[in-house]
Amino acid sequence: AQKITQTQPGMFVQEKEAVTLDCTYDTSDPSYGLFWYKQPSSGEMIFLIYQGSYDQQNATEGRYSLNFQKARKSANLVISASQLGDSAMYFCAMREGTQGGSEKLVFGKGTKLTVNP
Amino acid sequence: DAGITQSPRHKVTETGTPVTLRCHQTENHRYMYWYRQDPGHGLRLIHYSYGVKDTDKGEVSDGYSVSRSKTEDFLLTLESATSSQTSVYFCAISESGPNDEQFFGPGTRLTVL
């Protein structure tokens, strides 16, 4: 069974608008972490944001925020005020296990975001 | 930027030949990982290391072996390359701190003819 599901293969947004990229996950482990990475056309993987399963507040990093709904097992990425440079592939990933244990990440298949001028 | 390099960056080889990819880090991070990225699959973990000479299998380890004799180097070997191993290979490192983010290398594009 897929552990990370990104249902949007592609998304389009107008410059300066906000966009939400969906991610749902499946785990029975009470301790886990959720990540979002950005991969521009140049190919490098860039860490954006992290949410721990015990974190009380939704994570935010500049224009990025994570809409964490634990009961629904969703961890959607919200990008505010989109910029042309935000056009890229975005990957959601999950780490299971307690800190110091498994450090493996499982990635979703990604969402390609295109920001239109 | 985290100091991670991968070599070679591009390689074309023939089926049946051995191939070794190298990942080198200057961050002294404990954990190192090898992923492959294929269209429609995202990134999939091949092997990872949690210390010198300590390695474990990931999701798609068949046909691959790894070695880590020094903290800074993590080698991925394809003993006998096959066309199904044509992919982009990423190395990543993490310190296992509170945020646990992984820092990725620039990737190696491998083509097996």
Coordinates of C-alpha atoms in Angstrom, one line a residue:
Chain A
A1 CA 0.0 0.0 0.0
Q2 CA 1.2 3.4 -0.9
K3 CA 2.3 5.3 2.2
I4 CA 2.4 8.8 0.7
T5 CA -0.2 9.8 -1.8
Q6 CA 0.0 13.0 -3.9
T7 CA -3.2 13.0 -6.0
Q8 CA -2.3 16.0 -8.1
P9 CA 0.1 15.2 -10.9
G10 CA 0.1 18.8 -12.0
M11 CA -1.2 22.1 -10.7
F12 CA -1.4 25.6 -12.2
V13 CA -1.5 28.8 -10.3
Q14 CA -1.4 32.5 -11.2
E15 CA 1.5 34.5 -10.0
K16 CA 0.9 36.1 -6.6
E17 CA -1.9 33.7 -5.7
A18 CA -1.8 31.0 -3.1
V19 CA -1.8 27.3 -3.9
T20 CA -2.3 24.2 -1.9
L21 CA -0.5 20.9 -2.8
D22 CA -2.2 17.8 -1.3
C23 CA -0.5 15.0 0.5
T24 CA -2.0 12.2 2.5
Y25 CA -0.1 9.6 4.4
D26 CA -0.6 6.2 5.9
T27 CA 1.1 5.0 9.1
S28 CA 0.2 3.3 12.3
D29 CA 3.3 4.6 14.0
P30 CA 2.4 7.4 16.5
S31 CA 5.8 9.0 15.9
Y32 CA 6.5 10.2 12.4
G33 CA 7.7 13.2 10.5
L34 CA 6.4 14.8 7.3
F35 CA 8.6 16.7 4.9
W36 CA 8.2 18.7 1.7
Y37 CA 10.9 19.0 -0.9
K38 CA 11.1 21.1 -4.0
Q39 CA 12.9 19.9 -7.2
P40 CA 13.3 22.6 -9.8
S41 CA 14.0 21.8 -13.4
S42 CA 17.8 21.9 -12.6
G43 CA 17.3 18.7 -10.6
E44 CA 18.5 19.4 -7.1
M45 CA 16.3 18.5 -4.2
I46 CA 15.6 21.4 -1.8
F47 CA 14.2 20.9 1.7
L48 CA 11.2 23.2 2.4
I49 CA 9.4 22.4 5.6
Y50 CA 9.1 19.8 8.3
Q51 CA 6.2 18.7 10.6
G52 CA 6.5 16.3 13.5
S53 CA 3.6 14.2 14.5
Y54 CA 3.7 15.6 18.0
D55 CA 4.0 19.2 17.0
Q56 CA 1.1 21.2 18.3
Q57 CA 1.2 23.9 15.7
N58 CA 1.4 23.8 11.9
A59 CA 4.9 24.4 10.6
T60 CA 5.7 27.6 8.7
E61 CA 8.8 28.7 6.8
G62 CA 8.4 32.0 5.1
R63 CA 5.9 31.7 2.3
Y64 CA 5.5 27.9 3.0
S65 CA 3.1 26.5 5.5
L66 CA 2.0 23.0 6.2
N67 CA -1.7 22.4 6.8
F68 CA -1.4 19.4 9.2
Q69 CA -4.6 17.5 9.8
K70 CA -3.6 14.5 11.9
A71 CA -7.0 12.8 12.1
R72 CA -7.4 13.0 8.3
K73 CA -3.7 12.0 7.8
S74 CA -3.1 14.9 5.6
A75 CA -0.1 17.3 5.3
N76 CA -0.9 19.8 2.6
L77 CA 1.7 22.3 1.5
V78 CA 0.4 25.9 1.2
I79 CA 2.5 28.3 -0.9
S80 CA 1.4 31.9 -0.5
A81 CA 2.0 34.7 -3.0
S82 CA 3.3 32.3 -5.7
Q83 CA 6.4 33.4 -7.7
L84 CA 7.5 32.3 -11.1
G85 CA 10.5 30.6 -9.4
D86 CA 8.1 28.3 -7.5
S87 CA 7.5 26.4 -10.7
A88 CA 9.0 22.9 -9.9
M89 CA 8.2 19.4 -8.8
Y90 CA 7.1 19.1 -5.1
F91 CA 7.5 16.0 -3.1
C92 CA 5.9 15.0 0.1
A93 CA 7.8 12.5 2.3
M94 CA 7.3 10.7 5.6
R95 CA 9.8 9.4 8.1
E96 CA 8.5 6.7 10.4
G97 CA 9.9 5.7 13.7
T98 CA 11.3 7.4 16.8
Q99 CA 14.3 9.6 16.6
G100 CA 17.4 7.6 16.6
G101 CA 15.6 4.7 15.0
S102 CA 14.6 4.4 11.4
E103 CA 15.7 7.4 9.5
K104 CA 14.2 6.3 6.2
L105 CA 12.1 8.5 4.1
V106 CA 9.3 7.4 1.9
F107 CA 8.4 9.8 -0.9
G108 CA 5.3 10.5 -2.8
K109 CA 5.3 10.6 -6.6
G110 CA 5.3 14.4 -6.7
T111 CA 3.2 17.3 -8.0
K112 CA 4.4 19.5 -10.8
L113 CA 3.5 23.1 -10.1
T114 CA 3.5 25.7 -12.8
V115 CA 3.2 29.3 -11.9
N116 CA 1.8 31.4 -14.7
P117 CA 2.6 35.2 -15.1
Chain B
D1 CA 24.6 24.6 1.2
A2 CA 25.5 21.3 2.7
G3 CA 28.8 19.9 1.3
I4 CA 27.7 16.9 -0.7
T5 CA 29.3 15.9 -4.0
Q6 CA 28.5 13.0 -6.2
S7 CA 30.8 11.5 -8.8
P8 CA 30.4 10.9 -11.7
R9 CA 27.6 13.3 -12.5
H10 CA 26.9 11.5 -15.7
K11 CA 27.7 8.0 -16.9
V12 CA 26.8 5.8 -19.8
T13 CA 27.7 2.1 -19.5
E14 CA 26.8 -1.2 -21.1
T15 CA 24.7 -4.0 -19.7
G16 CA 26.7 -6.4 -17.6
T17 CA 29.4 -4.0 -16.5
P18 CA 30.1 -3.0 -12.9
V19 CA 29.5 0.6 -11.9
T20 CA 30.4 2.4 -8.7
L21 CA 28.9 5.8 -7.8
R22 CA 30.5 7.9 -5.1
C23 CA 29.0 10.2 -2.6
H24 CA 31.2 12.5 -0.5
Q25 CA 30.2 14.8 2.3
T26 CA 32.1 17.4 4.3
E27 CA 29.4 17.8 7.0
N28 CA 30.4 14.9 9.2
H29 CA 26.7 13.7 9.2
R30 CA 26.1 10.3 10.6
Y31 CA 23.4 9.2 8.1
M32 CA 23.9 8.8 4.4
Y33 CA 21.4 7.5 1.8
W34 CA 21.2 6.4 -1.8
Y35 CA 17.9 7.0 -3.7
R36 CA 16.9 6.5 -7.3
Q37 CA 14.5 8.7 -9.1
D38 CA 12.4 7.5 -12.0
P39 CA 9.4 9.1 -13.8
G40 CA 6.2 8.2 -12.1
H41 CA 7.9 6.8 -9.0
G42 CA 9.3 9.7 -7.1
L43 CA 12.4 8.9 -5.1
R44 CA 12.9 5.4 -3.8
L45 CA 15.4 4.4 -1.2
I46 CA 18.1 1.9 -2.3
H47 CA 20.3 1.6 0.8
Y48 CA 21.3 3.8 3.7
S49 CA 24.0 4.0 6.3
Y50 CA 23.8 4.9 9.9
G51 CA 27.5 4.9 10.6
V52 CA 30.8 3.7 9.3
K53 CA 30.4 0.1 8.2
D54 CA 26.7 0.1 9.3
T55 CA 24.3 -0.1 6.3
D56 CA 20.8 -1.4 5.7
K57 CA 18.6 -2.1 2.8
G58 CA 15.9 0.2 1.5
E59 CA 12.9 -0.3 -0.7
V60 CA 14.7 -1.2 -3.9
S61 CA 18.0 -2.8 -2.9
D62 CA 18.1 -5.7 -5.4
G63 CA 21.1 -5.5 -7.7
Y64 CA 22.8 -2.9 -5.6
S65 CA 25.4 -3.0 -2.8
V66 CA 27.0 -0.2 -0.7
S67 CA 30.0 0.4 1.4
R68 CA 31.0 3.0 3.9
S69 CA 34.5 2.7 5.2
K70 CA 34.8 6.4 6.2
T71 CA 32.2 8.9 7.6
E72 CA 32.5 11.1 4.5
D73 CA 32.2 8.5 1.7
F74 CA 29.3 6.3 0.8
L75 CA 29.7 4.1 -2.3
L76 CA 26.9 2.6 -4.4
T77 CA 27.9 -0.4 -6.6
L78 CA 25.9 -2.0 -9.4
E79 CA 27.7 -5.3 -9.7
S80 CA 26.3 -6.0 -13.2
A81 CA 24.4 -3.1 -14.6
T82 CA 21.0 -3.7 -16.3
S83 CA 18.9 -1.4 -18.4
S84 CA 16.3 -1.3 -15.6
Q85 CA 19.0 0.5 -13.5
T86 CA 19.0 3.5 -15.9
S87 CA 18.0 6.3 -13.5
V88 CA 19.0 9.4 -11.7
Y89 CA 20.7 8.5 -8.4
F90 CA 20.7 10.9 -5.5
C91 CA 22.8 10.7 -2.4
A92 CA 21.5 12.4 0.8
I93 CA 22.8 13.0 4.3
S94 CA 21.2 13.8 7.6
E95 CA 22.4 14.4 11.1
S96 CA 19.3 13.1 12.8
G97 CA 18.6 16.3 14.6
P98 CA 15.2 17.6 15.7
N99 CA 14.2 18.5 12.2
D100 CA 15.7 15.5 10.6
E101 CA 15.8 17.1 7.1
Q102 CA 17.9 15.3 4.5
F103 CA 20.3 17.3 2.4
F104 CA 20.7 16.0 -1.2
G105 CA 23.6 15.9 -3.5
P106 CA 23.3 17.1 -7.1
G107 CA 22.5 13.6 -8.5
T108 CA 24.1 11.2 -11.0
R109 CA 22.4 10.4 -14.3
L110 CA 23.2 6.8 -15.2
T111 CA 22.3 5.3 -18.5
V112 CA 22.7 1.5 -19.1
L113 CA 22.6 0.6 -22.7

